[in-house]
mmCIF file of C-alpha atoms in Angstrom:
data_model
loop_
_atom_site.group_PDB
_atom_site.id
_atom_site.type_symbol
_atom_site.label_atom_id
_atom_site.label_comp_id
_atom_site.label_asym_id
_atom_site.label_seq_id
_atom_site.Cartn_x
_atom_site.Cartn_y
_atom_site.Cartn_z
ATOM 1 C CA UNK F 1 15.840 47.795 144.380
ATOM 2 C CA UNK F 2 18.228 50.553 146.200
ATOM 3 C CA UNK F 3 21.393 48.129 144.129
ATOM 4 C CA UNK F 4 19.830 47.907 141.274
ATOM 5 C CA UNK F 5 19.336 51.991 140.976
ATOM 6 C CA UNK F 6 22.532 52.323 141.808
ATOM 7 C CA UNK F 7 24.144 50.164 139.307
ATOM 8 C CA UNK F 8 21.757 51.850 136.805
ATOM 9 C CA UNK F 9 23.489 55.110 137.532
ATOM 10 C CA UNK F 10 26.666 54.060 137.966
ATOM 11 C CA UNK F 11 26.199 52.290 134.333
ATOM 12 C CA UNK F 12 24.897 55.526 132.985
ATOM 13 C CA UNK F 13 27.739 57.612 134.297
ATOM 14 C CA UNK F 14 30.264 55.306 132.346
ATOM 15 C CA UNK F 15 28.336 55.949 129.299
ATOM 16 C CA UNK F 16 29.026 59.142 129.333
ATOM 17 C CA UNK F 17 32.124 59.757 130.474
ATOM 18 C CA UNK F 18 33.454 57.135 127.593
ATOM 19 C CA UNK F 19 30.704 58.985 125.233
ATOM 20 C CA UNK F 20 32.814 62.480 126.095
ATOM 21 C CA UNK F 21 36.318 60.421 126.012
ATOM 22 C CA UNK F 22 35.560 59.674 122.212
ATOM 23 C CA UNK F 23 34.398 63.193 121.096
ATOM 24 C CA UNK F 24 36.924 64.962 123.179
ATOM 25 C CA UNK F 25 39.411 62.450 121.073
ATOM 26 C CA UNK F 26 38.121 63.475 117.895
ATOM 27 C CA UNK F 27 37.295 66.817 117.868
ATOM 28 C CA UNK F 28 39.371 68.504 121.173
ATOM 29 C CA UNK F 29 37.966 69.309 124.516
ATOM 30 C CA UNK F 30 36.974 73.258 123.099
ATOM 31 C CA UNK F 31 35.057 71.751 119.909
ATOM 32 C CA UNK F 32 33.054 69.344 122.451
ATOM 33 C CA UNK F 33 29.707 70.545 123.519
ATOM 34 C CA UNK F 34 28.147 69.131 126.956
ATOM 35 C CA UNK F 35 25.549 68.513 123.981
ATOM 36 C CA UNK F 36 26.985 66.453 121.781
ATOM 37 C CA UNK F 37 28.124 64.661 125.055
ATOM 38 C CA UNK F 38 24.258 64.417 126.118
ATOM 39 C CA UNK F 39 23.899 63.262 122.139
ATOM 40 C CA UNK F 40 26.117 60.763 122.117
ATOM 41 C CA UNK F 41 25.417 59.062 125.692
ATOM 42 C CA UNK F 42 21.606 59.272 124.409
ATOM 43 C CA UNK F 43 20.988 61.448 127.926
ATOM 44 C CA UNK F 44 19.979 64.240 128.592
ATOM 45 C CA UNK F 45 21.804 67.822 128.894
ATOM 46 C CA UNK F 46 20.597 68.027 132.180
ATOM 47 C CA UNK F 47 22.134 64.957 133.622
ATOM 48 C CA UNK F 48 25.027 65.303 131.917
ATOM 49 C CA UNK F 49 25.693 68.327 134.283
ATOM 50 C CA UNK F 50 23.609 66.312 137.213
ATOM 51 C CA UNK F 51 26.811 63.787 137.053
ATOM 52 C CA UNK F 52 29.845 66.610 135.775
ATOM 53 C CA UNK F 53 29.558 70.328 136.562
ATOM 54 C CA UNK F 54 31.870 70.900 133.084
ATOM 55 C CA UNK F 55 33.870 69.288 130.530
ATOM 56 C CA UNK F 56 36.954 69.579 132.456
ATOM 57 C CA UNK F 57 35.202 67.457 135.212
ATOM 58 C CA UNK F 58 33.997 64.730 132.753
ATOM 59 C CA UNK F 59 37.712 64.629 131.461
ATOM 60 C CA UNK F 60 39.031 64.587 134.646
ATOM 61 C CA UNK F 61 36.550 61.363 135.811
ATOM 62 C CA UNK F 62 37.628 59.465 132.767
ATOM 63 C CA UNK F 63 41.175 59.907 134.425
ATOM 64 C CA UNK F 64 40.065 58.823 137.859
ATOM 65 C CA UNK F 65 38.303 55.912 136.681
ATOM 66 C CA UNK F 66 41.172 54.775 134.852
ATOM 67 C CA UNK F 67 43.565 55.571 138.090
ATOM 68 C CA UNK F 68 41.103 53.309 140.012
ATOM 69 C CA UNK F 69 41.114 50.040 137.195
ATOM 70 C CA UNK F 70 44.877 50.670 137.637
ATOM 71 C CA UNK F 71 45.204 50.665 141.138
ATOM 72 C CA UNK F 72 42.786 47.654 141.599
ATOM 73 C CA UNK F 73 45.308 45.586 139.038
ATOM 74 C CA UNK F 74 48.142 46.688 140.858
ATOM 75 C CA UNK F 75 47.596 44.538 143.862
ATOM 76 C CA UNK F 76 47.859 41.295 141.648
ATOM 77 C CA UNK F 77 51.344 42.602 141.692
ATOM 78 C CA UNK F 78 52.126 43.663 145.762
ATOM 79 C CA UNK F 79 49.858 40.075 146.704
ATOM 80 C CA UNK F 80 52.686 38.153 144.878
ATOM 81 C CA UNK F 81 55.891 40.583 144.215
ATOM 82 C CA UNK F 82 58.185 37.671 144.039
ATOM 83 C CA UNK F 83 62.131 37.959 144.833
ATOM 84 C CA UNK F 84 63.592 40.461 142.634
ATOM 85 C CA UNK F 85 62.741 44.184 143.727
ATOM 86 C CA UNK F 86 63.575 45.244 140.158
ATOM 87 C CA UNK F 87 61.105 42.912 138.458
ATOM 88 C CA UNK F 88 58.657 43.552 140.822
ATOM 89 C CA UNK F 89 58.520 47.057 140.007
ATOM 90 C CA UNK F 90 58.285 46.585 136.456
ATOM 91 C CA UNK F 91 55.965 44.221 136.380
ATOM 92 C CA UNK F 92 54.039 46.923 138.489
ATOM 93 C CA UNK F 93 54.764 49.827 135.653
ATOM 94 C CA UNK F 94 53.623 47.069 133.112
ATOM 95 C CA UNK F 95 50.247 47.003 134.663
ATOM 96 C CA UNK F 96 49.910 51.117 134.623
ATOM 97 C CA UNK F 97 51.256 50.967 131.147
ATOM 98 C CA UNK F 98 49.001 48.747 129.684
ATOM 99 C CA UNK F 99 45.762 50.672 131.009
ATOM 100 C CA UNK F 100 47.513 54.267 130.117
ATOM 101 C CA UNK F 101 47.707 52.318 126.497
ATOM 102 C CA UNK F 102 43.992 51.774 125.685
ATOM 103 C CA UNK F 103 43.641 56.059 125.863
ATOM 104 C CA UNK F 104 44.222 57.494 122.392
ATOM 105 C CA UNK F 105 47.328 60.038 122.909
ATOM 106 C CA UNK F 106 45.221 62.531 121.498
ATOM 107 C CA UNK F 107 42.950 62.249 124.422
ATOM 108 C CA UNK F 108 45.843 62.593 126.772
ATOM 109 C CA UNK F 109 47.202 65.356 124.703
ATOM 110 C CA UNK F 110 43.865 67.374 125.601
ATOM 111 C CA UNK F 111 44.210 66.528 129.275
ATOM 112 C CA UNK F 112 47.645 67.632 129.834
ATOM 113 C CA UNK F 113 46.558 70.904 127.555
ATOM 114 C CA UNK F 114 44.036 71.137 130.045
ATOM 115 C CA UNK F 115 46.321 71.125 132.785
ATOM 116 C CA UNK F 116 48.264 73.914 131.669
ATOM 117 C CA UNK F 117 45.945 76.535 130.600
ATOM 118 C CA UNK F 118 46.557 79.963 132.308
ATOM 119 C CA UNK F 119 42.686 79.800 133.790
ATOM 120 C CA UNK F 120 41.166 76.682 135.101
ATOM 121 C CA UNK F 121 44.526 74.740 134.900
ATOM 122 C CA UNK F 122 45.043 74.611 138.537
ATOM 123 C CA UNK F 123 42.525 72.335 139.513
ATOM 124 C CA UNK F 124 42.854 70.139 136.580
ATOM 125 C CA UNK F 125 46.530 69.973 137.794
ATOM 126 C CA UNK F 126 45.982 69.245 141.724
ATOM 127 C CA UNK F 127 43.356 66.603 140.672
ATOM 128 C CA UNK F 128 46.062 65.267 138.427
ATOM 129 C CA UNK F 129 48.169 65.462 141.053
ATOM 130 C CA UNK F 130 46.216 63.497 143.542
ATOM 131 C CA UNK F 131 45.686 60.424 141.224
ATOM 132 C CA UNK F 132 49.564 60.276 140.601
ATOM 133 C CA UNK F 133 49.761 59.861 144.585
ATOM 134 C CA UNK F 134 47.461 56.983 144.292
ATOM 135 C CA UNK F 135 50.175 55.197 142.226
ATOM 136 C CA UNK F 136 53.006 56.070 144.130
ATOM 137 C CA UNK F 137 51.666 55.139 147.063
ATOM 138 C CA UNK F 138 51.110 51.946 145.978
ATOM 139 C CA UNK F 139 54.674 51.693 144.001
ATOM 140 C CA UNK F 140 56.041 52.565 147.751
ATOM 141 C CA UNK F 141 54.059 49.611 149.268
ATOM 142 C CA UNK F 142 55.617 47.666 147.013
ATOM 143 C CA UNK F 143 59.364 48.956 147.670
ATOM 144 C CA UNK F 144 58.525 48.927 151.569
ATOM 145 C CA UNK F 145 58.155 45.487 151.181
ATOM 146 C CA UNK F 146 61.687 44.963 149.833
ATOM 147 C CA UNK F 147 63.164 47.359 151.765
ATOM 148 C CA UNK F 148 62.081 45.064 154.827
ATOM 149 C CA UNK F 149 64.102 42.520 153.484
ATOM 150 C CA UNK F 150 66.659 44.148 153.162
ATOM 151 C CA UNK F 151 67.227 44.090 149.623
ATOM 152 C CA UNK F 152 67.773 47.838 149.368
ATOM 153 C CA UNK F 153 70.854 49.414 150.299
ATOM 154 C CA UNK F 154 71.187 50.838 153.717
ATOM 155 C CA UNK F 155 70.449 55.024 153.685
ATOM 156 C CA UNK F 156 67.589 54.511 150.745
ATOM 157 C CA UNK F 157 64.345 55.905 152.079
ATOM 158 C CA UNK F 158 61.683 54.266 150.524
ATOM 159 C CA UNK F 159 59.592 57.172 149.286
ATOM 160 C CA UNK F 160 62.669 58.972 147.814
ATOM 161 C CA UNK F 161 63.454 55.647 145.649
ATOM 162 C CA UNK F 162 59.793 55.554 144.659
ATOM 163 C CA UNK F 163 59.719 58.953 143.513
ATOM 164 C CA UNK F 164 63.016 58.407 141.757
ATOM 165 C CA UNK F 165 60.959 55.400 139.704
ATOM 166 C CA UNK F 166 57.888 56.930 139.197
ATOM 167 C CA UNK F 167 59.934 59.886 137.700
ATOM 168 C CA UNK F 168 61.265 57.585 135.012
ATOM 169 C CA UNK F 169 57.570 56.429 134.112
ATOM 170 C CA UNK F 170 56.268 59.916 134.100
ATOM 171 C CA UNK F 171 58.911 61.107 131.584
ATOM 172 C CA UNK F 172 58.283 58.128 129.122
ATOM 173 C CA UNK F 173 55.051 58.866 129.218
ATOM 174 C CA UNK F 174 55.679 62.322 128.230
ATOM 175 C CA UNK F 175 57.857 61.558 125.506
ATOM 176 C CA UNK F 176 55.135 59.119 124.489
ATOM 177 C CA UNK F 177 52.666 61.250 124.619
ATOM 178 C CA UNK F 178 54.065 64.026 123.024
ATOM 179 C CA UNK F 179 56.059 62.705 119.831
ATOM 180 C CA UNK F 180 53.877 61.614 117.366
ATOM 181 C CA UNK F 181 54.241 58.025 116.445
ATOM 182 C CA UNK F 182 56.181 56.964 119.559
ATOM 183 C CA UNK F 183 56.603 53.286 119.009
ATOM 184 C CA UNK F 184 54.742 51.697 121.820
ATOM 185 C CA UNK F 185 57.641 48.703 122.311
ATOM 186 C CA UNK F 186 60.363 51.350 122.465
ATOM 187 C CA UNK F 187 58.332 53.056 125.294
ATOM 188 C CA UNK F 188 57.803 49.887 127.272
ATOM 189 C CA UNK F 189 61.730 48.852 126.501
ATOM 190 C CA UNK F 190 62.858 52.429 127.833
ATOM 191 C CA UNK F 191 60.907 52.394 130.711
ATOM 192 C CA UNK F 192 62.031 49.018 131.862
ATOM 193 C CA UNK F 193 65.840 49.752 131.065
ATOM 194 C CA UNK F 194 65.669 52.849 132.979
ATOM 195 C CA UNK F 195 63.693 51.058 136.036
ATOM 196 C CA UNK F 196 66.849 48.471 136.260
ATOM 197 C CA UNK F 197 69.675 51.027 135.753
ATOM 198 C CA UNK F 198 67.415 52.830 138.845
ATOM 199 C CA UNK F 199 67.722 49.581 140.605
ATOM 200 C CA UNK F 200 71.377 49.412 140.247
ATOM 201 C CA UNK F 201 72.166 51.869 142.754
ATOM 202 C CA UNK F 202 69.227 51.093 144.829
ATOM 203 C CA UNK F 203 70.252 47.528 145.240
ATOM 204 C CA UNK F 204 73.315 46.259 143.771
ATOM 205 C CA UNK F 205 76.164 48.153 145.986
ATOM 206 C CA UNK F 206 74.327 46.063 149.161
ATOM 207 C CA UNK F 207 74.637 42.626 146.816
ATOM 208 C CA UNK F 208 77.833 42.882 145.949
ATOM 209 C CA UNK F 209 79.101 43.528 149.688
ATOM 210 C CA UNK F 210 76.926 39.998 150.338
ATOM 211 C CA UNK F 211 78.497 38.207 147.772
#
């Protein structure tokens, strides 16, 4: 009974944080009401704010939710990462890619507004923060792995390299986020161009002294 309850909250709170993704996405996060939230999830007001204290906190669970699916779908990736350090990694970015994808950019247009308001911004920002670790520290697990093996030059620290990678995802995120119309193959091809010009001084000096 105890499971069942459970899943029966756990089902509700989906409801509405996708019910608050949508109107957020259509009308901004300042036009939403935690009413038209309740409205649309077909709860009530009340436990609307029994799950989320305020809208920033619903938008900021859709994030964490979809930091979780991506974090889970990762690991197909470190259980089998293969040979090649490089493709590893972008199969990897891929996987974060194609879940970032199914938000509508004006949805993460509101969040990042969110994040840099002059009051309130903060928190959005350290909780923002947080997730991002989630994904680098997997992304590191994943270079740790090749480092092991040798297959990055000697002197690369593994968490330097990984912030060097995740840097170039972050920033074609941005640009996808914030130019209107951003093809969505251009942002995949840039992101995997930049990940294997990043590999070419992580990896290729040690190659080449192999070969």
């Amino acid at each position: 009974m105890t499971g069942l309850r459970d899943r029966k909250k756990r089902e509700q709170r989906l409801r509405i944080i996708q019910a608050a993704a949508r109107l957020i996405t259509d009308k901004g996060l300042d036009a939403t009401t935690m009413e038209d939230v309740a409205a649309a999830a077909d709860v009530s007001v009340g436990t609307v704010y029994n799950y989320f204290g305020s809208k920033k906190a619903l938008l900021l669970a859709g994030v964490a939710e979809d930091t979780e699916r991506m974090v889970a779908a990762g690991t197909s990736v470190l259980s089998r990462p293969g040979p090649d350090p490089a493709g590893a990694v972008k199969r990897l970015t891929s996987v974060y890619l194609d879940d970032f994808l199914t938000w509508d950019p004006r949805l993460l247009r509101e969040v990042l507004s969110a994040a840099f308001q002059r009051f309130g911004g903060e928190e959005i920002t350290m909780e923002l923060a947080a997730m991002d670790q989630r994904l680098i520290e997997q992304m590191m697990e994943l270079l740790a792995h090749f480092h092991a093996k040798g297959e990055l030059r000697r002197g690369v620290e593994v968490y330097d390299a990984t912030l060097l990678i995740f840097s170039v995802f972050v920033l074609q995120l941005f640009m996808f986020i914030s130019i209107e119309g951003f093809p969505v193959a251009d942002l995949k091809r840039q992101v995997d161009r930049q990940i294997e010009l990043a590999f070419a001084g992580l990896c290729e000096v040690e190659k080449a002294k192999r070969q």
